[in-house]
Each structure stands twice: as C-alpha cells, then as structure tokens.
Short mmCIF file of C-alpha atoms and ligand atoms in Angstrom, two decimals:
data_model
loop_
_atom_site.label_atom_id
_atom_site.label_comp_id
_atom_site.label_asym_id
_atom_site.label_seq_id
_atom_site.Cartn_x
_atom_site.Cartn_y
_atom_site.Cartn_z
CA MET A 207 100.23 92.83 107.68
CA VAL A 208 101.21 95.21 104.90
CA SER A 209 104.97 94.96 104.36
CA VAL A 210 107.38 97.80 103.68
CA PHE A 211 107.83 96.11 100.29
CA ASP A 212 104.10 96.39 99.58
CA ILE A 213 104.07 100.09 100.36
CA PHE A 214 107.28 100.85 98.45
CA LYS A 215 107.31 99.09 95.08
CA ILE A 216 109.50 99.77 92.08
CA GLY A 217 107.35 100.54 89.06
CA ILE A 218 106.79 102.98 86.24
CA GLY A 219 104.95 106.27 85.88
CA PRO A 220 102.67 108.00 85.75
CA SER A 221 100.21 106.36 88.16
CA SER A 222 100.26 103.43 90.57
CA SER A 223 96.50 102.94 90.42
CA HIS A 224 96.05 103.75 86.72
CA THR A 225 99.31 102.41 85.26
CA VAL A 226 101.02 99.95 87.63
CA GLY A 227 97.78 98.38 88.93
CA PRO A 228 96.22 97.74 85.51
CA MET A 229 99.50 96.24 84.25
CA VAL A 230 99.53 93.94 87.29
CA ALA A 231 95.84 93.08 86.72
CA ALA A 232 96.50 92.14 83.08
CA GLY A 233 99.38 89.95 84.28
CA ARG A 234 97.09 88.26 86.80
CA PHE A 235 94.51 87.62 84.07
CA LEU A 236 97.23 85.98 81.97
CA THR A 237 98.19 83.77 84.90
CA ARG A 238 94.54 82.79 85.31
CA LEU A 239 94.27 81.86 81.61
CA GLU A 240 97.40 79.75 81.92
CA ARG A 241 96.10 78.05 85.06
CA LEU A 242 92.84 77.20 83.28
CA GLY A 243 94.78 75.86 80.30
CA LEU A 244 93.18 78.39 77.98
CA THR A 245 96.17 80.33 76.70
CA GLY A 246 96.48 78.31 73.48
CA LYS A 247 92.79 78.81 72.62
CA ILE A 248 92.64 82.58 72.97
CA SER A 249 92.13 84.59 69.79
CA ARG A 250 91.06 87.88 71.27
CA VAL A 251 91.35 89.75 74.57
CA ARG A 252 89.26 92.75 75.51
CA ALA A 253 89.57 95.16 78.44
CA THR A 254 86.80 97.50 79.60
CA LEU A 255 87.69 100.32 81.98
CA TYR A 256 85.16 101.83 84.37
CA GLY A 257 84.95 104.85 86.66
CA SER A 258 88.14 106.76 87.24
CA LEU A 259 90.09 104.38 85.00
CA ALA A 260 87.82 105.39 82.11
CA PHE A 261 87.77 109.10 82.87
CA THR A 262 91.51 109.59 83.35
CA GLY A 263 92.81 106.36 81.86
CA ARG A 264 94.24 107.88 78.68
CA GLY A 265 96.14 110.62 80.52
CA HIS A 266 97.45 108.08 83.01
CA GLY A 267 98.51 105.57 80.33
CA THR A 268 96.06 102.87 81.51
CA ASP A 269 95.45 101.57 77.99
CA ARG A 270 99.18 101.17 77.35
CA ALA A 271 99.68 99.56 80.75
CA ILE A 272 97.06 96.88 80.08
CA LEU A 273 98.50 96.22 76.68
CA LEU A 274 101.98 95.79 78.21
CA GLY A 275 100.62 93.57 80.98
CA LEU A 276 98.98 91.32 78.39
CA THR A 277 102.33 90.87 76.69
CA GLY A 278 103.80 89.65 79.98
CA GLU A 279 105.67 92.83 80.95
CA LYS A 280 106.05 93.63 84.66
CA PRO A 281 106.15 97.14 86.18
CA ALA A 282 109.36 96.54 88.12
CA GLU A 283 111.22 95.00 85.19
CA ILE A 284 110.16 96.81 82.04
CA ASP A 285 112.59 99.39 80.66
CA PRO A 286 110.62 102.67 80.69
CA ALA A 287 112.60 103.88 77.68
CA ALA A 288 111.39 100.91 75.60
CA ILE A 289 107.66 101.34 76.27
CA GLY A 290 106.96 103.76 73.41
CA GLN A 291 108.59 101.44 70.90
CA ILE A 292 106.73 98.35 72.15
CA VAL A 293 103.36 100.11 71.99
CA GLU A 294 104.02 101.53 68.52
CA ALA A 295 105.06 98.11 67.24
CA ILE A 296 101.80 96.57 68.52
CA LYS A 297 99.77 99.37 66.95
CA ALA A 298 101.55 98.98 63.63
CA ALA A 299 101.19 95.19 63.58
CA GLY A 300 97.61 95.21 64.90
CA ALA A 301 98.71 92.28 67.04
CA LEU A 302 100.39 91.46 70.34
CA LYS A 303 102.12 88.42 71.78
CA LEU A 304 99.92 87.16 74.60
CA GLY A 305 102.25 86.50 77.56
CA GLY A 306 105.15 87.21 75.20
CA LEU A 307 104.47 83.93 73.39
CA ARG A 308 101.33 83.65 71.29
CA LYS A 309 100.49 86.24 68.66
CA ILE A 310 96.85 87.38 68.58
CA PRO A 311 95.20 90.31 66.79
CA PHE A 312 94.87 93.40 68.95
CA ASP A 313 93.33 96.74 68.07
CA LEU A 314 94.09 99.28 70.79
CA ALA A 315 91.02 101.38 69.96
CA ALA A 316 88.54 98.48 69.81
CA ASP A 317 89.98 96.10 72.39
CA ILE A 318 90.43 98.61 75.20
CA ILE A 319 87.10 100.26 75.91
CA LEU A 320 86.69 103.33 78.09
CA ASP A 321 83.17 102.93 79.48
CA PHE A 322 82.05 106.35 80.71
CA ASN A 323 78.45 105.31 81.30
CA THR A 324 78.47 102.10 83.32
CA PRO A 325 79.36 102.69 86.96
CA SER A 326 82.35 100.71 88.21
CA PRO A 327 81.03 97.50 89.80
CA GLY A 328 82.90 98.19 93.07
CA HIS A 329 85.95 100.34 93.79
CA PRO A 330 86.06 103.36 91.40
CA ASN A 331 89.09 101.92 89.57
CA GLY A 332 87.40 98.94 87.96
CA MET A 333 88.32 96.94 84.88
CA ARG A 334 86.87 93.86 83.20
CA LEU A 335 89.16 91.57 81.22
CA GLU A 336 87.68 89.06 78.79
CA ALA A 337 89.18 86.37 76.59
CA PHE A 338 87.52 84.91 73.49
CA ASP A 339 88.19 81.97 71.19
CA ALA A 340 88.36 82.08 67.37
CA ASP A 341 84.55 81.86 67.09
CA GLY A 342 84.09 84.85 69.39
CA ALA A 343 82.85 82.72 72.33
CA GLU A 344 83.93 84.01 75.72
CA LEU A 345 86.33 81.64 77.46
CA SER A 346 87.00 83.62 80.62
CA ASN A 347 86.35 86.99 82.21
CA ARG A 348 87.49 88.64 85.40
CA VAL A 349 86.84 91.96 87.11
CA TYR A 350 89.75 93.56 88.95
CA PHE A 351 90.01 96.69 91.03
CA SER A 352 93.16 98.78 91.26
CA VAL A 353 92.75 99.98 94.84
CA GLY A 354 95.71 102.39 95.01
CA GLY A 355 99.47 102.13 95.39
CA GLY A 356 99.66 99.40 92.73
CA PHE A 357 97.55 97.00 94.84
CA VAL A 358 95.09 94.93 92.79
CA VAL A 359 92.19 92.81 94.01
CA SER A 360 89.70 90.63 92.17
CA GLU A 361 85.98 91.32 92.48
CA ASP A 362 85.63 88.35 94.87
CA GLN A 363 88.43 89.62 97.08
CA TYR A 364 86.96 93.10 97.07
CA ARG A 365 83.52 91.85 98.08
CA SER A 366 84.79 89.59 100.84
CA SER A 367 84.74 91.16 104.29
CA GLN A 368 87.98 93.08 104.06
CA PRO A 369 88.75 96.37 105.77
CA ALA A 370 88.65 99.64 103.86
CA GLY A 371 91.09 99.81 100.99
CA GLY A 372 90.38 96.33 99.67
CA SER A 373 91.99 93.02 100.33
CA ILE A 374 94.98 92.72 102.59
CA GLU A 375 96.80 89.42 102.61
CA GLN A 376 96.79 87.65 105.98
CA ARG A 377 100.34 86.97 107.10
CA MET A 378 101.70 85.57 110.34
CA VAL A 379 104.02 88.14 111.88
CA ALA A 380 105.63 88.63 115.28
CA PHE A 381 103.64 91.71 116.30
CA PRO A 382 100.31 92.13 114.50
CA PHE A 383 98.49 95.46 114.90
CA ARG A 384 95.72 97.30 113.10
CA ASN A 385 96.14 100.87 114.21
CA ALA A 386 98.57 103.29 115.82
CA LYS A 387 97.10 102.80 119.28
CA ALA A 388 97.76 99.05 119.20
CA LEU A 389 101.19 99.69 117.72
CA LEU A 390 102.20 102.10 120.48
CA ASN A 391 100.93 99.63 123.11
CA ILE A 392 103.08 96.88 121.60
CA CYS A 393 106.09 99.22 121.52
CA LYS A 394 105.54 100.11 125.17
CA GLY A 395 105.09 96.51 126.24
CA GLU A 396 108.16 95.33 124.34
CA GLY A 397 110.31 98.37 125.10
CA LYS A 398 110.98 98.78 121.38
CA SER A 399 110.79 101.54 118.81
CA ILE A 400 108.24 101.53 115.97
CA ALA A 401 111.03 100.70 113.50
CA GLU A 402 112.17 97.75 115.65
CA ILE A 403 108.62 96.33 115.71
CA ALA A 404 108.32 96.85 111.96
CA LEU A 405 111.68 95.15 111.43
CA ALA A 406 110.67 92.18 113.58
CA ASN A 407 107.52 91.79 111.46
CA GLU A 408 109.49 92.01 108.22
CA ARG A 409 111.84 89.33 109.56
CA SER A 410 108.82 87.09 110.11
CA LEU A 411 108.50 87.08 106.31
CA ARG A 412 112.10 87.34 105.10
CA THR A 413 115.66 86.75 106.32
CA PRO A 414 117.39 89.74 107.96
CA GLU A 415 119.74 89.91 104.97
CA ALA A 416 116.83 89.97 102.53
CA VAL A 417 115.12 92.77 104.47
CA ASP A 418 118.29 94.89 104.52
CA ALA A 419 119.01 94.23 100.85
CA GLY A 420 115.41 95.00 99.91
CA LEU A 421 115.49 98.30 101.76
CA ASP A 422 118.79 99.22 100.10
CA THR A 423 117.32 98.41 96.69
CA ILE A 424 114.25 100.56 97.26
CA ILE A 425 116.33 103.45 98.61
CA ALA A 426 118.73 103.19 95.66
CA ALA A 427 115.79 103.29 93.22
CA MET A 428 114.41 106.39 94.95
CA MET A 429 117.77 108.17 94.86
CA ALA A 430 118.37 107.19 91.23
CA CYS A 431 114.98 108.65 90.33
CA ILE A 432 115.88 111.96 92.01
CA ASP A 433 119.28 111.98 90.30
CA ARG A 434 117.70 111.42 86.88
CA GLY A 435 115.05 114.04 87.47
CA LEU A 436 117.66 116.62 88.47
CA THR A 437 119.51 116.27 85.19
CA VAL A 438 116.68 116.51 82.64
CA ASP A 439 114.87 119.58 81.39
CA GLY A 440 112.44 120.21 78.54
CA THR A 441 108.70 119.66 78.37
CA LEU A 442 106.68 116.82 79.83
CA PRO A 443 104.59 114.60 77.53
CA GLY A 444 100.79 114.72 77.47
CA GLY A 445 99.98 118.02 75.81
CA LEU A 446 99.82 120.37 78.82
CA LYS A 447 103.26 121.71 77.89
CA VAL A 448 104.43 121.62 81.50
CA ARG A 449 108.09 122.57 81.66
CA ARG A 450 110.40 120.43 83.79
CA ARG A 451 111.93 122.62 86.46
CA ALA A 452 113.63 120.38 89.05
CA LYS A 453 117.04 120.72 87.37
CA ALA A 454 117.03 124.52 87.27
CA LEU A 455 115.60 124.79 90.77
CA PHE A 456 118.26 122.50 92.19
CA GLU A 457 121.11 124.21 90.33
CA LYS A 458 119.96 127.60 91.60
CA ALA A 459 119.67 126.29 95.17
CA VAL A 460 123.21 124.91 95.04
CA ALA A 461 124.59 128.13 93.49
CA ASP A 462 122.80 130.31 96.05
CA GLN A 463 124.24 128.27 98.89
CA SER A 464 127.60 130.01 98.55
CA LYS A 465 126.06 133.48 98.67
CA ASN A 466 125.46 135.45 101.85
CA LEU A 467 122.18 136.92 100.73
CA THR A 468 119.95 133.86 100.63
CA TYR A 469 116.84 133.72 102.77
CA PRO A 470 116.56 130.86 105.27
CA HIS A 471 113.44 129.50 103.55
CA GLN A 472 115.45 128.89 100.37
CA ALA A 473 116.72 125.74 102.08
CA PHE A 474 113.34 124.29 101.16
CA ASP A 475 114.07 124.80 97.46
CA ARG A 476 116.34 121.76 97.53
CA VAL A 477 113.63 119.61 99.10
CA SER A 478 111.15 120.90 96.53
CA ALA A 479 113.61 120.12 93.73
CA PHE A 480 114.01 116.53 95.01
CA ALA A 481 110.24 115.99 95.08
CA ILE A 482 109.62 117.68 91.75
CA ALA A 483 112.44 115.65 90.16
CA VAL A 484 110.67 112.41 91.09
CA ASN A 485 107.25 113.56 89.95
CA GLU A 486 108.59 114.87 86.67
CA GLU A 487 110.15 111.46 86.08
CA ASN A 488 106.81 109.91 87.00
CA ALA A 489 104.91 112.18 84.62
CA ALA A 490 107.36 111.23 81.87
CA GLY A 491 106.60 107.53 82.46
CA GLY A 492 109.98 106.85 84.06
CA ARG A 493 111.11 104.43 86.76
CA VAL A 494 109.72 105.44 90.16
CA VAL A 495 108.95 103.85 93.51
CA THR A 496 105.29 103.95 94.58
CA SER A 497 105.47 105.78 97.89
CA PRO A 498 102.68 104.92 98.62
CA THR A 499 101.37 105.83 95.12
CA ASN A 500 102.98 107.17 91.98
CA GLY A 501 101.13 110.49 92.10
CA ALA A 502 102.60 111.01 95.57
CA ALA A 503 105.93 109.33 94.79
CA GLY A 504 108.04 112.43 95.34
CA VAL A 505 107.29 113.13 99.00
CA THR A 506 109.04 110.27 100.80
CA PRO A 507 112.17 110.20 98.59
CA ALA A 508 112.53 114.00 98.91
CA VAL A 509 112.39 113.91 102.70
CA LEU A 510 114.67 110.87 102.80
CA ARG A 511 117.14 112.71 100.56
CA TYR A 512 116.86 115.77 102.81
CA TYR A 513 117.78 113.49 105.75
CA ARG A 514 120.65 111.85 103.85
CA ASP A 515 122.19 114.99 102.38
CA LEU A 516 121.39 117.75 104.83
CA CYS A 517 120.93 116.28 108.32
CA PRO A 518 124.14 115.81 110.36
CA GLY A 519 124.73 112.21 111.46
CA ALA A 520 122.55 110.65 108.74
CA ASP A 521 123.54 107.05 107.94
CA ARG A 522 122.27 103.80 106.41
CA GLY A 523 120.74 102.68 109.70
CA GLY A 524 118.83 105.95 109.95
CA MET A 525 117.56 105.53 106.40
CA HIS A 526 116.33 102.01 107.15
CA LYS A 527 114.63 103.30 110.30
CA PHE A 528 113.03 106.04 108.20
CA MET A 529 111.68 103.58 105.63
CA LEU A 530 110.37 101.03 108.12
CA THR A 531 108.60 103.71 110.15
CA ALA A 532 107.18 105.48 107.09
CA ALA A 533 105.81 102.22 105.70
CA THR A 534 104.22 101.37 109.04
CA PHE A 535 102.11 104.52 108.95
CA GLY A 536 101.24 103.98 105.29
CA ALA A 537 100.08 100.46 106.17
CA ILE A 538 97.86 101.76 109.00
CA ILE A 539 96.22 104.21 106.60
CA LYS A 540 95.74 101.53 103.98
CA TYR A 541 94.19 99.17 106.51
CA ASN A 542 91.79 101.67 108.03
CA ALA A 543 91.07 104.14 105.21
CA SER A 544 92.61 104.31 101.74
CA LEU A 545 95.69 105.31 99.77
CA SER A 546 93.65 105.81 96.63
CA GLY A 547 92.87 109.23 95.14
CA ALA A 548 89.94 107.64 93.30
CA GLU A 549 88.50 106.54 96.63
CA VAL A 550 89.22 109.41 99.07
CA GLY A 551 90.83 112.18 97.01
CA CYS A 552 94.39 113.48 97.24
CA GLN A 553 94.33 113.46 101.05
CA GLY A 554 94.82 109.69 100.64
CA GLU A 555 97.79 110.12 98.31
CA VAL A 556 99.90 113.19 99.06
CA GLY A 557 98.35 113.41 102.56
CA SER A 558 99.35 109.82 103.34
CA ALA A 559 102.78 110.28 101.80
CA SER A 560 103.37 113.38 103.90
CA ALA A 561 102.34 111.55 107.09
CA MET A 562 104.63 108.65 106.23
CA ALA A 563 107.60 110.91 105.49
CA ALA A 564 107.01 112.94 108.67
CA ALA A 565 107.00 109.78 110.76
CA GLY A 566 110.10 108.47 108.96
CA LEU A 567 112.07 111.65 109.44
CA CYS A 568 111.05 111.98 113.07
CA ALA A 569 112.21 108.41 113.69
CA ALA A 570 115.51 108.89 111.88
CA LEU A 571 116.18 112.03 113.92
CA GLY A 572 115.70 110.16 117.19
CA GLY A 573 112.06 110.97 118.00
CA SER A 574 110.21 108.90 120.61
CA ASN A 575 107.35 106.64 119.50
CA GLU A 576 104.86 109.25 120.70
CA GLN A 577 106.65 112.03 118.82
CA ILE A 578 106.67 109.89 115.66
CA GLU A 579 102.93 109.25 115.90
CA ASN A 580 102.46 112.97 116.52
CA ALA A 581 104.53 113.86 113.43
CA ALA A 582 102.46 111.56 111.22
CA GLU A 583 99.24 112.95 112.64
CA ILE A 584 100.25 116.60 112.11
CA ALA A 585 101.14 115.98 108.48
CA LEU A 586 97.96 114.04 107.72
CA GLU A 587 95.69 116.44 109.61
CA HIS A 588 96.74 119.33 107.42
CA HIS A 589 95.93 117.48 104.22
CA LEU A 590 92.41 116.48 105.28
CA GLY A 591 89.80 117.25 102.66
CA MET A 592 92.30 117.68 99.83
CA THR A 593 90.63 116.73 96.56
CA CYS A 594 92.04 115.07 93.48
CA ASP A 595 91.54 117.15 90.33
CA PRO A 596 94.36 116.51 87.87
CA VAL A 597 94.21 118.92 84.94
CA GLY A 598 93.76 117.12 81.62
CA GLY A 599 93.71 113.78 83.46
CA LEU A 600 97.50 113.97 83.66
CA VAL A 601 99.55 113.43 86.83
CA GLN A 602 101.18 116.84 86.42
CA VAL A 603 99.07 119.78 87.62
CA PRO A 604 98.63 120.05 90.59
CA CYS A 605 100.37 116.75 91.38
CA ILE A 606 104.03 117.63 90.76
CA GLU A 607 104.10 120.81 92.83
CA ARG A 608 101.83 119.26 95.44
CA ASN A 609 104.54 116.72 96.22
CA ALA A 610 106.99 119.51 96.99
CA LEU A 611 104.49 121.00 99.41
CA GLY A 612 103.80 117.57 100.92
CA ALA A 613 107.52 117.11 101.56
CA VAL A 614 107.94 120.53 103.15
CA LYS A 615 104.90 119.91 105.36
CA ALA A 616 106.37 116.55 106.40
CA ILE A 617 109.60 118.18 107.52
CA THR A 618 107.69 120.87 109.40
CA ALA A 619 105.49 118.24 111.03
CA ALA A 620 108.52 116.22 112.15
CA SER A 621 110.15 119.37 113.52
CA LEU A 622 107.00 120.41 115.41
CA ALA A 623 106.65 116.94 116.88
CA LEU A 624 110.32 116.82 117.90
CA ALA A 625 109.89 120.17 119.66
CA GLY A 626 107.06 118.71 121.78
CA ASP A 627 106.84 115.76 124.16
CA GLY A 628 104.46 113.64 122.10
CA GLU A 629 101.33 114.81 123.92
CA HIS A 630 98.65 116.12 121.58
CA ILE A 631 94.91 116.37 121.12
CA VAL A 632 94.17 114.54 117.85
CA PHE A 633 95.46 110.97 117.74
CA PHE A 634 96.67 109.52 114.43
CA ASP A 635 93.91 106.91 114.31
CA THR A 636 91.27 109.62 114.74
CA CYS A 637 92.82 111.54 111.87
CA VAL A 638 92.80 108.44 109.64
CA GLU A 639 89.14 107.80 110.44
CA THR A 640 88.40 111.45 109.69
CA MET A 641 90.11 111.07 106.34
CA ARG A 642 88.01 107.98 105.59
CA GLN A 643 84.77 109.77 106.47
CA THR A 644 85.77 112.88 104.52
CA GLY A 645 86.53 110.65 101.53
CA LEU A 646 83.07 109.10 101.75
CA ASP A 647 81.47 112.56 101.85
CA MET A 648 83.57 113.88 98.96
CA GLN A 649 81.74 114.20 95.64
CA THR A 650 82.88 111.75 92.99
CA LYS A 651 84.01 114.56 90.69
CA TYR A 652 86.87 115.28 93.14
CA LYS A 653 88.15 111.73 93.12
CA GLU A 654 90.48 111.30 90.16
CA THR A 655 87.86 111.87 87.48
CA SER A 656 89.14 115.27 86.28
CA GLU A 657 85.52 116.45 86.33
CA GLY A 658 85.86 119.03 89.10
CA GLY A 659 88.19 121.51 90.78
CA LEU A 660 91.29 122.68 88.93
CA ALA A 661 90.59 120.20 86.15
CA VAL A 662 87.54 122.20 85.03
CA ASN A 663 88.70 125.68 86.00
CA VAL A 664 92.09 125.67 84.32
CA SER A 665 91.45 126.19 80.67
CA VAL A 666 93.84 124.14 78.60
CA SER A 667 93.51 122.14 75.51
CA VAL A 668 95.36 118.90 75.91
CA VAL A 669 96.80 117.56 72.70
CA GLU A 670 96.92 113.78 72.64
CA CYS A 671 100.36 112.49 71.83
S1 LIG B 746 95.80 115.32 92.52
FE1 LIG B 746 96.77 113.98 94.06
S2 LIG B 746 95.56 112.08 94.07
FE2 LIG B 746 95.04 113.23 92.21
S3 LIG B 746 96.36 112.36 90.60
FE3 LIG B 746 97.41 114.16 91.48
S4 LIG B 746 98.71 113.37 93.13
FE4 LIG B 746 97.23 111.73 92.63
#
C-alpha cells in the first residue's frame, strides 16, 4: 500500500527525484554507516551520479542535495532559505560535518562525480555512495536509485521482484488493491466511496486524528506554497533568465474579475497562476509538496485551490476527500507503471498529477466512483506519450507552464466525467499500462536527460550560478 503521505511529501525544490531523493539517499547512507559502527572512522565520502542524475544533476541541484543529506539535513525540515549559505560555507571550508557531527574534508568538485559514460546500474536515476578511511581504504559503499516522487530504493530492493516503479513497502491494510478495477470492486462490495476505502487503509496505519492532522498539514503546506509564489516576482535562478509571472497573472485575473468585458476562459488564468506559483517556488528551491513529484508539484495544489476558492460548498471534508482520492490514483500509477520522468517521460509526472487532480476534484464535487475513475483516465489519456525535455536541465521550461496546462486539463477531465454516467471505453488500468509501454518505447533522450526535444531545439546559454 502506498499511503497518501508517501504520495504527498513536504520537501524542497527543484526536483523530487533529483533533489529530494538524493538527499534522502545520502541520509540513508549515513544511517547505514552508523549502524555498521563506521561513522567515527570515515575520512572521506564520495558520490557518483549516473544516468539522468548525471545529465541533469547540476540543474536540478543534485550535488547540493547529496551534500546536505550527508550533513544530516532532511528535505521536510531544512529551511530552503538557508541552503545557499550552508553550501557556500562547506565550499569555503573544504569540509563538511558528517551527520552534523564529525568534520571531514569535502571537495564538491572532486567528491561528487557526474559520470556521463557509465550507464546507471538499474533505474536511470542511479547513485553510488562510498566511504573511505584515512588511508583511502573503502569501508562501505551502496548504490541507491531515486525512483521518482522522492522515493528511494537500494540496489537490492530494486532488483528484488518488485512491481514497476521500484520497491513498495508491504503494509497490512484493511482493503488492499493493486489497480482501479480491484478498487472499484471493493468499493462496490463495501458500498463505500474511493475516499472512504482510502481513509480506512490510512487508519490501518495511523490513528484517525493523525490522518486528519497529516492531511491538514499537507494541505496547509500546499496553500502556503501558492501564497508565497503569488507574492514574488523577479527572475528564477539557473541562468535561463525565466521571469516569474504567477504574481502578475493572479493580480490581473483578480482585477479583471470586476470588469464586464472578461472572456469566460479567463477564469482559467487563476488556476494557471496557482500552478505556476508552486512551480516557480519549486524552481527557486523553495518549500513544496511532491505531488506526486516536484516537477509536477503545481497541478494538484492548483486544482485543490480552485476547489477551495472557487467551487460553491467547498469545505475541509471535501479537501480531505480530494487528497485521499488523488493519492489513491497516484499510488495505482506508481504500483503499475511509474511516476518518474527519467523512467517514462513527463507523462509519468504531469500526466499522473493531472489524473490525480482530476480524480480528486471529481470526488470532492460528488462524483460517483465510476465518474472518478473516468476523470482520472481522461486526464491521463491525454498526456500519453509526453516526453521530458527540460531546457538547460532546469525544472523551468517547459515544466512550469506545463503544470498550468495539467491543472486545466484536470478540471476539464473532472467536468467531462461529471457530465457522463461513468461509462467509457478506455479503463484507467488500460491507460496506465499504455503509459508504461509507451515509456518503455520512449528513447532515453526524452527521459530527463535534456538531450532531446525542447532541450536541444531551444537555443539558450545557461550560465551556472
Ligand atoms: S518536463 Fe516534466 S518530467 Fe521533465 S523535468 Fe519537467 S516536469 Fe519533470
């Protein structure tokens, strides 16, 4: 079972697989060293990045993330505003405090290697962490894979017979299911909604109070991210000189509201502004919620905010229903295909996010289980084949705008599903399997390597900063 709190995790930008995951992996390596009683003997730590982590690691802040993870920092706890200072201090000192305790020499350029030649030994987001003693003898090494959405698995876990998308922890829950078909059968048999089944499963793992409080915390973090993004302008870091535009877009949408001459479609400008606000915060390395990844972090919060602010009758219960339902569809995709752009392209990131948000909105607006499944399917179907080709290896172009489109598609999908009776030709599970197969057929250059698509056709010179 993949919990709502696995799908929605508080972290930092700009990437769940390239920033959050590597930071988590470095933390897990530290824990391993402690468990083996090696921490006191370590004089040097080296990280080697493979595949997509090597190709787009710098733009995604992977090197900084590993460095922070080695110092004991955690994605959900670190103050995004302090990151620059911490990294500069380590660079200046040529040393870091392993686990926040023991000072060892560390040279960012020499101790974090981007290996462009060796293929990743498994999932495309691979990294090897090694620890050495004072004589240069290796004391421990571990390969980890960042499999999308901030999920990290060791090489052993990845190679064990797990479903697509890497390891999924086995948990005892009230209503286990692997796909939408099984889920709908359970709902029918129990006479419950998808959100009620999801809630019962969450309550198998946590108290009802903890589930409610956890959902409130995640929702608050999403709303805070939108609020921050709507108040900041200027230029995003990374060298592409992308101007932040959520603030101006939102202010214009609010100002136009009082005029008689606005077009109906301008209502979508607010939704776009919500999504863009989140992804601008993400691109700036701010606090975001992986939903289900950082690159796609704007879609679900934008649609949730649309529900909260613009749909009559919206309330806390509806928001919880939204989140539980959205996470359920994200979990089904993770279990049967992938949420990783490095594995299946952007269809697995923004496509999955759009399906999740469509399902969530449909549920919050009173859709039947069949209509909810239909909403998720519509949104995912119309992202099939979408490649990942971030310009300059940064999660900015096309990612930021793509989230706005993903949110608008989610709302349209929910509306189309609500207008029908739930009957449709393509079932959600078929669509997920199609996404998996399409991802397998997709050339590697379209999977978060920045070696194809827009990344090679948009001529920019990215200035490292
Ligand atoms: S193009 Fe899509 S999958 Fe690729 S980095 Fe951007 S949001 Fe993520």
